[in-house]
Short mmCIF file of C-alpha atoms in Angstrom, two decimals:
data_model
loop_
_atom_site.label_atom_id
_atom_site.label_comp_id
_atom_site.label_asym_id
_atom_site.label_seq_id
_atom_site.Cartn_x
_atom_site.Cartn_y
_atom_site.Cartn_z
CA MET A 1 -8.77 32.10 148.21
CA SER A 2 -6.70 30.61 145.45
CA VAL A 3 -3.17 29.40 145.98
CA VAL A 4 -0.65 31.48 144.01
CA LEU A 5 2.55 29.68 144.92
CA SER A 6 2.99 26.11 146.00
CA CYS A 7 6.38 24.57 146.77
CA ARG A 8 6.24 20.79 147.15
CA GLU A 9 9.05 18.88 148.88
CA LEU A 10 11.80 21.10 147.48
CA ARG A 11 15.29 19.72 147.75
CA LYS A 12 18.43 21.67 146.89
CA THR A 13 22.06 20.87 147.56
CA PHE A 14 25.20 22.89 147.02
CA GLY A 15 27.93 20.26 146.88
CA PRO A 16 27.77 18.38 150.18
CA ASN A 17 25.43 20.93 151.78
CA LEU A 18 21.73 20.16 151.88
CA VAL A 19 20.18 23.64 151.72
CA LEU A 20 16.52 22.78 151.17
CA ASP A 21 15.33 19.54 152.72
CA ASP A 22 11.89 18.49 151.41
CA LEU A 23 10.59 21.99 152.04
CA SER A 24 6.91 22.61 151.34
CA LEU A 25 5.15 25.97 151.41
CA ASP A 26 1.85 27.33 150.06
CA VAL A 27 1.12 31.01 149.57
CA ALA A 28 -2.46 32.17 148.96
CA GLU A 29 -3.48 35.15 146.87
CA HIS A 30 -2.94 38.51 148.68
CA GLU A 31 -1.06 36.68 151.42
CA VAL A 32 2.22 38.00 152.81
CA VAL A 33 4.49 35.24 154.06
CA THR A 34 7.68 36.09 155.90
CA LEU A 35 10.61 33.69 156.06
CA ILE A 36 12.78 34.03 159.14
CA GLY A 37 15.72 31.95 160.27
CA ALA A 38 19.46 32.08 160.73
CA SER A 39 21.85 32.75 157.86
CA GLY A 40 22.19 29.57 155.85
CA SER A 41 18.75 28.26 156.80
CA GLY A 42 17.69 28.35 153.13
CA LYS A 43 15.60 31.54 152.90
CA SER A 44 17.43 33.08 149.94
CA THR A 45 17.87 29.75 148.19
CA LEU A 46 14.13 29.10 148.42
CA LEU A 47 13.38 32.46 146.76
CA ARG A 48 15.97 31.88 144.06
CA CYS A 49 14.55 28.41 143.36
CA VAL A 50 11.02 29.80 143.07
CA ASN A 51 12.28 32.35 140.52
CA LEU A 52 14.10 29.53 138.68
CA LEU A 53 17.46 31.25 139.20
CA GLU A 54 18.63 27.98 140.79
CA ASP A 55 17.84 24.49 139.55
CA ILE A 56 16.18 22.36 142.21
CA ASP A 57 17.41 18.84 142.94
CA ASP A 58 13.96 17.44 143.68
CA GLY A 59 10.36 18.46 144.30
CA SER A 60 8.23 20.88 142.33
CA VAL A 61 7.09 24.50 142.28
CA TRP A 62 3.62 25.50 141.13
CA LEU A 63 2.50 28.99 140.16
CA ASP A 64 -1.26 29.50 139.89
CA GLY A 65 -1.65 25.74 139.62
CA GLU A 66 0.87 25.47 136.81
CA HIS A 67 3.96 23.34 137.24
CA ILE A 68 6.87 25.74 136.61
CA THR A 69 9.76 23.37 137.37
CA GLY A 70 8.80 20.93 134.63
CA PRO A 71 11.43 20.06 132.04
CA ARG A 72 9.68 21.81 129.14
CA VAL A 73 8.88 25.07 130.89
CA ASN A 74 10.37 28.24 129.44
CA PRO A 75 11.90 29.97 132.50
CA ASP A 76 11.80 33.38 130.79
CA LEU A 77 8.01 33.23 130.57
CA VAL A 78 7.72 32.15 134.23
CA ARG A 79 9.99 34.93 135.46
CA GLN A 80 7.82 37.49 133.74
CA ARG A 81 5.11 36.60 136.25
CA ILE A 82 7.33 36.64 139.35
CA GLY A 83 9.16 39.72 140.59
CA ILE A 84 12.24 39.42 142.79
CA VAL A 85 14.19 42.09 144.64
CA PHE A 86 17.68 41.33 145.88
CA GLN A 87 19.60 42.33 148.97
CA SER A 88 22.19 44.15 146.86
CA PHE A 89 19.63 45.99 144.63
CA ASN A 90 21.36 44.86 141.41
CA LEU A 91 20.25 47.89 139.44
CA PHE A 92 21.97 48.22 136.07
CA PRO A 93 24.65 50.87 136.62
CA HIS A 94 24.90 51.90 132.97
CA MET A 95 21.23 52.83 132.68
CA THR A 96 19.23 55.67 134.17
CA VAL A 97 16.61 54.88 136.78
CA LEU A 98 13.91 55.20 134.13
CA ASP A 99 15.72 52.87 131.69
CA ASN A 100 16.24 50.33 134.47
CA ILE A 101 12.50 50.25 135.06
CA THR A 102 11.34 50.28 131.44
CA LEU A 103 13.87 47.71 130.15
CA ALA A 104 11.68 44.67 130.79
CA PRO A 105 8.36 46.25 129.73
CA VAL A 106 9.86 47.46 126.46
CA ARG A 107 12.05 44.45 125.60
CA VAL A 108 10.06 41.60 127.12
CA HIS A 109 6.45 42.73 127.06
CA ARG A 110 6.81 44.90 123.92
CA THR A 111 5.12 47.84 125.61
CA PRO A 112 5.59 51.05 123.57
CA ALA A 113 8.44 53.06 125.12
CA LYS A 114 6.24 56.07 125.87
CA GLU A 115 3.62 54.01 127.64
CA ALA A 116 6.26 52.16 129.67
CA ALA A 117 7.93 55.44 130.65
CA ALA A 118 4.60 56.94 131.71
CA ARG A 119 3.83 53.93 133.88
CA ALA A 120 7.35 53.95 135.35
CA LEU A 121 7.08 57.64 136.21
CA GLU A 122 3.71 57.06 137.83
CA LEU A 123 5.13 54.28 140.01
CA LEU A 124 8.19 56.40 140.84
CA ALA A 125 5.95 59.30 141.80
CA ARG A 126 4.07 57.06 144.19
CA VAL A 127 7.29 56.42 146.11
CA GLY A 128 8.46 60.03 145.77
CA LEU A 129 11.30 59.31 143.36
CA GLU A 130 10.04 60.88 140.12
CA ALA A 131 12.75 63.55 140.38
CA LYS A 132 15.40 60.79 140.17
CA ALA A 133 14.11 59.26 136.93
CA ARG A 134 17.02 60.60 134.83
CA GLU A 135 19.71 59.90 137.42
CA TYR A 136 22.07 56.94 137.32
CA PRO A 137 21.69 54.43 140.20
CA ASP A 138 25.09 55.21 141.73
CA ARG A 139 23.89 58.73 142.45
CA LEU A 140 21.09 57.44 144.69
CA SER A 141 21.18 56.44 148.34
CA GLY A 142 20.83 52.75 149.17
CA GLY A 143 17.22 53.22 150.25
CA GLN A 144 16.38 55.02 147.01
CA GLN A 145 18.13 52.35 144.93
CA GLN A 146 16.21 49.61 146.68
CA ARG A 147 12.90 51.42 146.11
CA VAL A 148 13.79 51.74 142.43
CA ALA A 149 14.57 48.01 142.37
CA ILE A 150 11.12 47.29 143.82
CA VAL A 151 9.49 49.55 141.23
CA ARG A 152 11.47 47.74 138.53
CA ALA A 153 10.00 44.44 139.74
CA LEU A 154 6.49 45.89 140.04
CA VAL A 155 6.30 47.46 136.59
CA ASN A 156 5.96 43.95 135.13
CA GLN A 157 2.77 43.56 137.20
CA PRO A 158 3.88 40.26 138.71
CA ARG A 159 1.52 37.77 140.31
CA LEU A 160 4.01 37.23 143.09
CA LEU A 161 6.76 39.40 144.56
CA LEU A 162 9.81 37.86 146.25
CA LEU A 163 11.85 40.09 148.55
CA ASP A 164 15.24 38.72 149.56
CA GLU A 165 16.49 40.56 152.66
CA VAL A 166 15.87 43.84 150.91
CA THR A 167 16.90 45.98 153.90
CA SER A 168 19.99 44.06 155.00
CA ALA A 169 22.40 46.19 152.99
CA LEU A 170 20.90 49.49 154.11
CA ASP A 171 21.91 51.98 156.79
CA PRO A 172 19.43 51.87 159.67
CA GLU A 173 17.93 55.27 158.88
CA LEU A 174 17.17 54.17 155.29
CA VAL A 175 15.38 50.95 156.24
CA GLY A 176 12.13 52.70 157.12
CA GLU A 177 11.44 54.13 153.65
CA VAL A 178 11.75 50.68 152.06
CA LEU A 179 9.58 49.00 154.69
CA THR A 180 6.90 51.68 154.26
CA MET A 181 6.83 50.92 150.56
CA ILE A 182 6.36 47.19 151.22
CA ARG A 183 3.61 47.94 153.72
CA ASP A 184 1.82 49.97 151.03
CA LEU A 185 2.16 47.05 148.62
CA LYS A 186 0.47 44.79 151.14
CA GLY A 187 -2.35 47.32 151.31
CA GLU A 188 -2.75 47.01 147.55
CA GLY A 189 -3.09 43.24 147.87
CA MET A 190 0.26 42.15 146.43
CA THR A 191 1.12 38.52 147.16
CA MET A 192 4.59 38.49 148.68
CA VAL A 193 7.19 36.15 150.11
CA ILE A 194 9.68 38.08 152.22
CA ALA A 195 12.96 36.81 153.62
CA THR A 196 13.97 39.19 156.39
CA HIS A 197 15.87 39.76 159.62
CA GLU A 198 13.57 42.64 160.63
CA MET A 199 11.40 40.90 163.22
CA GLY A 200 9.40 43.99 164.12
CA PHE A 201 8.53 44.46 160.47
CA ALA A 202 7.72 40.76 160.06
CA ARG A 203 5.28 41.05 162.96
CA GLN A 204 3.50 44.06 161.41
CA VAL A 205 3.31 43.08 157.78
CA SER A 206 3.00 39.29 157.70
CA ASP A 207 -0.11 37.20 157.53
CA ARG A 208 2.09 34.23 158.29
CA VAL A 209 5.62 33.78 159.55
CA CYS A 210 7.65 30.69 158.65
CA PHE A 211 10.72 29.80 160.69
CA LEU A 212 13.23 27.99 158.53
CA HIS A 213 15.83 25.74 160.03
CA ALA A 214 18.23 23.48 158.12
CA GLY A 215 16.21 23.70 154.93
CA ARG A 216 12.80 22.96 156.44
CA VAL A 217 9.86 25.03 157.63
CA LEU A 218 10.13 24.17 161.30
CA GLU A 219 7.27 26.33 162.47
CA SER A 220 4.66 28.39 160.68
CA GLY A 221 1.72 30.48 161.81
CA PRO A 222 0.44 33.99 162.47
CA PRO A 223 3.21 36.37 163.61
CA SER A 224 1.81 36.70 167.12
CA GLN A 225 2.14 32.96 167.55
CA VAL A 226 5.52 32.26 165.91
CA LEU A 227 7.21 35.42 167.21
CA GLY A 228 5.26 35.62 170.49
CA GLU A 229 4.74 32.07 171.70
CA PRO A 230 6.92 29.83 169.53
CA ALA A 231 6.23 26.13 170.04
CA GLU A 232 9.60 24.88 168.80
CA PRO A 233 12.67 25.18 171.03
CA ARG A 234 14.79 26.09 167.98
CA THR A 235 12.51 29.01 167.15
CA ARG A 236 12.74 30.18 170.75
CA GLN A 237 16.53 29.91 170.62
CA PHE A 238 16.68 31.90 167.37
CA LEU A 239 14.40 34.64 168.68
CA GLN A 240 16.37 34.77 171.92
CA ARG A 241 19.53 35.48 169.97
CA ILE A 242 17.76 38.18 167.95
CA ILE A 243 16.54 39.83 171.17
CA GLU A 244 20.04 39.71 172.62
CA ALA A 245 21.33 41.41 169.47
CA GLY A 246 18.74 44.13 170.05
CA ARG A 247 16.93 43.55 166.78
CA LEU A 248 13.41 42.83 168.09
CA MET B 1 26.12 84.47 153.98
CA THR B 2 29.85 85.06 153.70
CA HIS B 3 32.39 83.06 155.57
CA THR B 4 35.51 84.73 156.96
CA PRO B 5 38.38 82.25 156.99
CA SER B 6 40.21 81.89 160.28
CA LYS B 7 43.89 82.74 160.59
CA TYR B 8 44.66 78.99 160.53
CA GLN B 9 42.94 78.62 157.19
CA LEU B 10 44.70 81.72 155.79
CA GLU B 11 48.01 80.30 156.95
CA ARG B 12 47.26 76.96 155.27
CA VAL B 13 46.21 78.65 152.03
CA ALA B 14 49.33 80.81 151.94
CA TYR B 15 51.56 77.82 152.59
CA ARG B 16 49.87 75.73 149.88
CA ARG B 17 50.22 78.57 147.39
CA SER B 18 53.93 78.99 148.08
CA ARG B 19 54.43 75.23 147.70
CA ALA B 20 52.56 75.26 144.38
CA ILE B 21 54.69 78.08 143.00
CA ARG B 22 57.82 76.30 144.15
CA SER B 23 56.69 73.01 142.49
CA ALA B 24 55.99 74.76 139.18
CA PHE B 25 59.41 76.41 139.29
CA VAL B 26 61.22 73.14 140.05
CA ALA B 27 59.33 71.32 137.28
CA ALA B 28 60.19 73.99 134.72
CA LEU B 29 63.84 74.03 135.73
CA SER B 30 64.29 70.25 135.66
CA THR B 31 62.58 70.03 132.25
CA LEU B 32 64.85 72.75 130.91
CA VAL B 33 67.97 71.03 132.24
CA LEU B 34 67.01 67.64 130.82
CA GLY B 35 66.05 69.17 127.44
CA THR B 36 69.33 71.07 127.22
CA LEU B 37 71.32 67.96 128.07
CA LEU B 38 69.53 65.95 125.36
CA VAL B 39 70.03 68.65 122.72
CA VAL B 40 73.69 69.05 123.64
CA ALA B 41 74.28 65.29 123.65
CA ILE B 42 72.68 64.77 120.24
CA THR B 43 73.83 67.88 118.39
CA GLY B 44 77.26 67.63 119.99
CA ALA B 45 77.77 64.09 118.71
CA PRO B 46 80.53 63.75 116.12
CA GLY B 47 78.21 62.39 113.44
CA TRP B 48 75.36 64.86 114.04
CA GLN B 49 75.83 66.82 110.81
CA ARG B 50 75.55 63.66 108.71
CA VAL B 51 72.55 62.36 110.65
CA LYS B 52 70.85 65.73 110.37
CA GLU B 53 71.21 65.73 106.61
CA THR B 54 70.08 62.14 106.09
CA PHE B 55 67.21 62.04 108.64
CA PHE B 56 66.01 65.62 109.01
CA SER B 57 66.34 67.16 105.58
CA ALA B 58 63.56 69.68 104.94
CA ALA B 59 63.91 69.36 101.17
CA ALA B 60 63.62 65.57 101.22
CA ALA B 61 60.64 65.83 103.55
CA ARG B 62 58.85 68.20 101.18
CA SER B 63 59.48 66.13 98.08
CA SER B 64 58.47 62.82 99.68
CA LEU B 65 55.35 64.11 101.44
CA PRO B 66 52.82 63.71 98.58
CA SER B 67 53.56 60.04 97.91
CA ILE B 68 53.67 59.25 101.64
CA LEU B 69 50.30 60.95 102.11
CA ASP B 70 48.91 58.83 99.26
CA GLY B 71 50.15 55.75 101.07
CA LEU B 72 48.72 57.01 104.35
CA LEU B 73 45.31 57.30 102.76
CA LEU B 74 45.50 53.60 101.99
CA ASN B 75 46.49 52.90 105.61
CA LEU B 76 43.49 54.88 106.80
CA ARG B 77 41.01 53.13 104.54
CA LEU B 78 42.41 49.76 105.45
CA LEU B 79 42.34 50.67 109.13
CA VAL B 80 38.65 51.59 109.04
CA PHE B 81 37.64 48.33 107.38
CA CYS B 82 40.01 46.13 109.39
CA ALA B 83 39.04 47.75 112.71
CA ALA B 84 35.35 47.26 111.99
CA GLY B 85 35.91 43.69 110.81
CA ALA B 86 38.12 42.71 113.74
CA LEU B 87 35.73 44.25 116.30
CA VAL B 88 32.76 42.39 114.85
CA LEU B 89 34.69 39.14 114.57
CA GLY B 90 36.16 39.48 118.07
CA LEU B 91 32.78 40.20 119.63
CA LEU B 92 31.18 37.30 117.78
CA ILE B 93 33.88 34.85 118.88
CA ALA B 94 33.68 36.11 122.48
CA LEU B 95 29.90 35.59 122.48
CA LEU B 96 30.28 32.09 121.05
CA LYS B 97 32.83 31.26 123.74
CA THR B 98 30.41 32.26 126.51
CA LEU B 99 27.64 29.97 125.22
CA ARG B 100 26.79 27.10 127.54
CA GLY B 101 25.08 23.86 126.67
CA ALA B 102 25.87 20.65 124.84
CA LEU B 103 24.47 21.88 121.53
CA PHE B 104 27.16 24.53 121.30
CA PHE B 105 30.11 22.27 122.08
CA PRO B 106 31.48 22.29 118.50
CA VAL B 107 30.98 26.05 118.25
CA ARG B 108 32.88 26.63 121.50
CA MET B 109 35.60 24.26 120.38
CA LEU B 110 36.05 26.06 117.04
CA ALA B 111 36.07 29.45 118.74
CA ASN B 112 38.72 28.24 121.19
CA ALA B 113 40.83 26.74 118.42
CA TYR B 114 40.60 30.04 116.57
CA THR B 115 41.72 32.23 119.49
CA TYR B 116 44.52 29.81 120.36
CA GLY B 117 45.73 29.47 116.80
CA PHE B 118 45.51 32.99 115.50
CA ARG B 119 46.98 34.62 118.57
CA GLY B 120 49.99 32.41 118.03
CA VAL B 121 50.56 32.81 114.29
CA PRO B 122 52.88 35.71 113.40
CA LEU B 123 50.95 38.24 111.32
CA ILE B 124 53.66 38.32 108.64
CA ILE B 125 53.41 34.58 108.05
CA LEU B 126 49.64 34.78 107.77
CA LEU B 127 50.09 37.65 105.29
CA TYR B 128 52.45 35.55 103.15
CA VAL B 129 50.02 32.63 103.17
CA LEU B 130 46.99 34.71 102.25
CA CYS B 131 48.61 37.21 99.85
CA PHE B 132 50.70 34.69 97.92
CA GLY B 133 49.13 31.31 98.70
CA VAL B 134 45.49 32.09 97.99
CA PRO B 135 46.07 33.81 94.59
CA GLY B 136 48.33 30.86 93.76
CA LEU B 137 45.29 28.61 93.83
CA ARG B 138 44.09 30.44 90.69
CA LEU B 139 40.48 30.23 91.72
CA SER B 140 38.13 32.50 89.83
CA GLY B 141 36.93 35.47 91.86
CA THR B 142 40.01 35.60 94.10
CA PRO B 143 39.90 39.02 95.78
CA SER B 144 42.75 41.51 95.41
CA VAL B 145 45.89 41.32 97.52
CA LEU B 146 44.64 44.33 99.46
CA VAL B 147 41.51 42.47 100.55
CA LEU B 148 43.46 39.30 101.34
CA GLY B 149 45.97 41.28 103.41
CA GLY B 150 43.10 42.98 105.20
CA ALA B 151 41.62 39.57 105.95
CA ALA B 152 44.92 38.45 107.52
CA ILE B 153 44.86 41.48 109.80
CA VAL B 154 41.20 40.96 110.72
CA LEU B 155 41.86 37.28 111.53
CA THR B 156 44.87 38.04 113.73
CA TYR B 157 43.35 40.99 115.56
CA GLY B 158 39.95 39.32 115.87
CA ALA B 159 41.55 36.62 118.02
CA PHE B 160 43.06 39.19 120.39
CA LEU B 161 39.91 41.30 120.54
CA ALA B 162 37.82 38.20 121.27
CA GLU B 163 39.83 37.62 124.43
CA VAL B 164 39.49 41.28 125.43
CA PHE B 165 35.71 41.13 124.95
CA ARG B 166 35.48 37.84 126.82
CA ALA B 167 37.40 39.28 129.77
CA GLY B 168 34.94 42.18 129.78
CA ILE B 169 31.89 39.92 129.66
CA GLU B 170 33.21 37.79 132.51
CA SER B 171 34.00 40.86 134.60
CA VAL B 172 30.32 41.80 134.84
CA HIS B 173 29.05 40.45 138.16
CA PRO B 174 26.70 37.42 137.87
CA SER B 175 24.11 39.28 139.96
CA GLN B 176 23.61 41.65 137.03
CA ARG B 177 22.71 38.77 134.79
CA ALA B 178 20.49 37.26 137.50
CA ALA B 179 18.67 40.58 137.86
CA ALA B 180 18.14 40.80 134.11
CA ARG B 181 16.92 37.21 133.85
CA SER B 182 14.62 37.67 136.86
CA LEU B 183 12.85 40.44 134.91
CA GLY B 184 12.06 37.92 132.19
CA LEU B 185 14.79 38.92 129.74
CA THR B 186 16.12 36.05 127.65
CA TYR B 187 19.79 35.07 127.62
CA TRP B 188 20.44 37.21 124.54
CA GLN B 189 18.41 40.16 125.76
CA ALA B 190 20.30 40.12 129.07
CA MET B 191 23.58 39.91 127.14
CA ARG B 192 22.66 42.67 124.72
CA HIS B 193 21.14 45.21 127.13
CA VAL B 194 22.79 44.51 130.48
CA VAL B 195 26.06 42.59 130.20
CA LEU B 196 27.62 43.85 126.95
CA PRO B 197 27.18 47.60 127.53
CA GLN B 198 28.98 47.28 130.86
CA ALA B 199 31.58 44.89 129.47
CA VAL B 200 32.48 47.07 126.46
CA ARG B 201 32.82 50.16 128.64
CA ARG B 202 35.20 48.33 130.94
CA VAL B 203 37.43 47.04 128.15
CA ALA B 204 37.38 50.23 126.04
CA PRO B 205 40.99 51.17 126.99
CA PRO B 206 42.52 47.80 125.98
CA LEU B 207 40.35 47.75 122.83
CA LEU B 208 41.74 51.16 121.94
CA ASN B 209 45.25 49.89 122.56
CA ASP B 210 44.70 47.19 119.98
CA MET B 211 43.26 49.72 117.53
CA VAL B 212 46.36 51.91 117.78
CA SER B 213 48.52 48.84 117.39
CA MET B 214 46.49 47.81 114.34
CA GLN B 215 46.94 51.26 112.85
CA LYS B 216 50.64 50.46 112.56
CA ASP B 217 50.21 46.85 111.48
CA VAL B 218 47.84 47.50 108.56
CA GLY B 219 50.92 48.78 106.71
CA LEU B 220 52.28 45.23 106.63
CA VAL B 221 49.93 44.46 103.70
CA SER B 222 52.64 46.15 101.62
CA ILE B 223 54.27 42.72 101.76
CA GLY B 224 51.74 41.76 99.09
CA GLY B 225 52.80 44.64 96.86
CA VAL B 226 50.39 47.45 97.68
CA ILE B 227 51.93 50.78 98.61
CA ASP B 228 51.17 52.08 102.09
CA ALA B 229 52.83 55.04 103.80
CA VAL B 230 55.87 53.11 105.02
CA ARG B 231 56.40 51.43 101.64
CA ALA B 232 56.06 54.82 99.92
CA ALA B 233 58.71 56.20 102.26
CA GLN B 234 60.93 53.21 101.54
CA ILE B 235 60.65 53.82 97.79
CA GLU B 236 61.65 57.46 98.29
CA VAL B 237 64.59 56.39 100.45
CA ALA B 238 65.74 53.91 97.85
CA GLN B 239 65.79 56.69 95.23
CA THR B 240 67.62 59.35 97.25
CA TYR B 241 69.52 57.50 99.97
CA ASN B 242 68.04 60.02 102.36
CA TYR B 243 66.16 58.59 105.36
CA THR B 244 63.98 61.64 106.01
CA PRO B 245 60.87 60.05 104.42
CA TYR B 246 60.86 57.44 107.22
CA ILE B 247 60.77 60.21 109.81
CA VAL B 248 57.96 61.91 107.89
CA ALA B 249 55.94 58.71 107.84
CA GLY B 250 56.64 58.09 111.53
CA VAL B 251 55.49 61.57 112.51
CA LEU B 252 52.33 61.15 110.42
CA PHE B 253 51.53 57.87 112.21
CA VAL B 254 51.94 59.52 115.60
CA LEU B 255 49.69 62.40 114.51
CA LEU B 256 47.13 59.85 113.38
CA ALA B 257 47.17 58.03 116.72
CA VAL B 258 46.69 61.16 118.82
CA PRO B 259 43.05 61.88 117.90
CA VAL B 260 42.09 58.21 118.16
CA ILE B 261 43.49 58.02 121.67
CA ALA B 262 42.02 61.38 122.67
CA ILE B 263 38.52 60.52 121.43
CA THR B 264 38.41 57.18 123.20
CA ASP B 265 39.75 58.65 126.44
CA TRP B 266 37.02 61.26 126.24
CA VAL B 267 34.29 58.70 125.55
CA THR B 268 35.40 56.48 128.44
CA LEU B 269 35.68 59.41 130.81
CA ARG B 270 32.26 60.72 129.85
CA ALA B 271 30.61 57.34 130.43
CA ALA B 272 32.29 56.98 133.82
CA ARG B 273 31.26 60.49 134.83
CA ARG B 274 27.67 60.05 133.78
CA GLN B 275 27.34 56.90 135.85
CA SER B 276 29.00 57.98 139.03
CA ALA B 277 29.12 61.72 139.43
CA GLY B 278 26.84 63.62 137.10
CA SER B 279 23.30 63.52 135.82
CA THR B 280 22.20 63.92 132.24
CA THR B 281 19.51 66.51 132.77
#
């Protein structure tokens, strides 16, 4: 299986804080990798660096064997091949659901508007939201908005999908609909890197779980191993706290 | 299925209705009292008869109206061109000011110098410089005083509008830009399709404010010798020593502002409603 994403010795600082500390991570095609770890362990920063939304301070990121953090790389072209979904949805409030989804296909990929709309409606129908196509995002529930945001990322047919704590801003009863959608994506073979606090979901959907601590991958392996019999004391500590909070 | 209100609800409804009637009555009464007091105070003043003749003469109003309307037409034409010019210039300067990167340093510096300078210069002084100074150079192809005056207004208002636009652009949350860029949109595409539409909607009320203000200031080009509504009124006053033409011009300006304000309020309201409450289908 070919490697889609390869992060080599990534280093990122925010002022005096070292957020990513020589972090390395490979993701194979069709693989779903889940990043777990406490707040501030670097999960979101890693995803933002991969999508070139943050400049890295050292190391390199490779997409399909191509160095995407080189000095002469056009970030716009790279981002067209990587989808990202944010914790806070970040839909465009002044556009309808349909316009949100077709913006990139029409403006970036020069897809004819009709074709883009047809594809958007098809994707919306698959997640049961075709009736909301003409609504504005603020009229939708959080779960619906997040599913639209995922569709918006998918319509570009990305090689890699990054999900940054996509259920953290949702009411508990709305989390399920978003997780179901991600599970379906895994079934379709989408390569994904998921930062999450939903341990139960991580166990079901991941091929591999990475525990991040202080900007490094401290432990990585199949979910049964990392979540069931963690080797590192820090992983055990983290999971213990999650269990105490009733989230496992 | 019909719902029969309980006696508590009926009691509440009855109470609210009686309060509403009472409020309406009090409002009408207090308005009437204040209005009467004002009328009595003004018409009862010792000089009222004189003021009435010199400021509110129907005959003078009728005779001055045609020339004032001619002047007003000039105001209107000037307003349309100046508003368009100042909006374009303001938006352009605001966009230049948001550019990042070493290459654009001189552009940013010029844009900053412009907004600092032209917000400070009194419009009248700029009008003197452009309307009298530029023709004084005796260059061939010097535009008319009307165009030069219009340019002074565009330059002054462009500086204010640039700051309004910039405030709007900066008020759009960075996550919106990040989301746009993550979809592969370029800087300009993200600006054009995601940031600006939200920014302009947010600053529509202050932009409108400046438009109404400009509507009054375009008349200042009369300094250069062209005849706008206020200058036309002044000419009438100088001939008759009756001040009514000023009142006529003032009322016309107010009437002109009302639709502009109403339309923009409606546009803003509609955009807000579409986004939050209603659907378009």
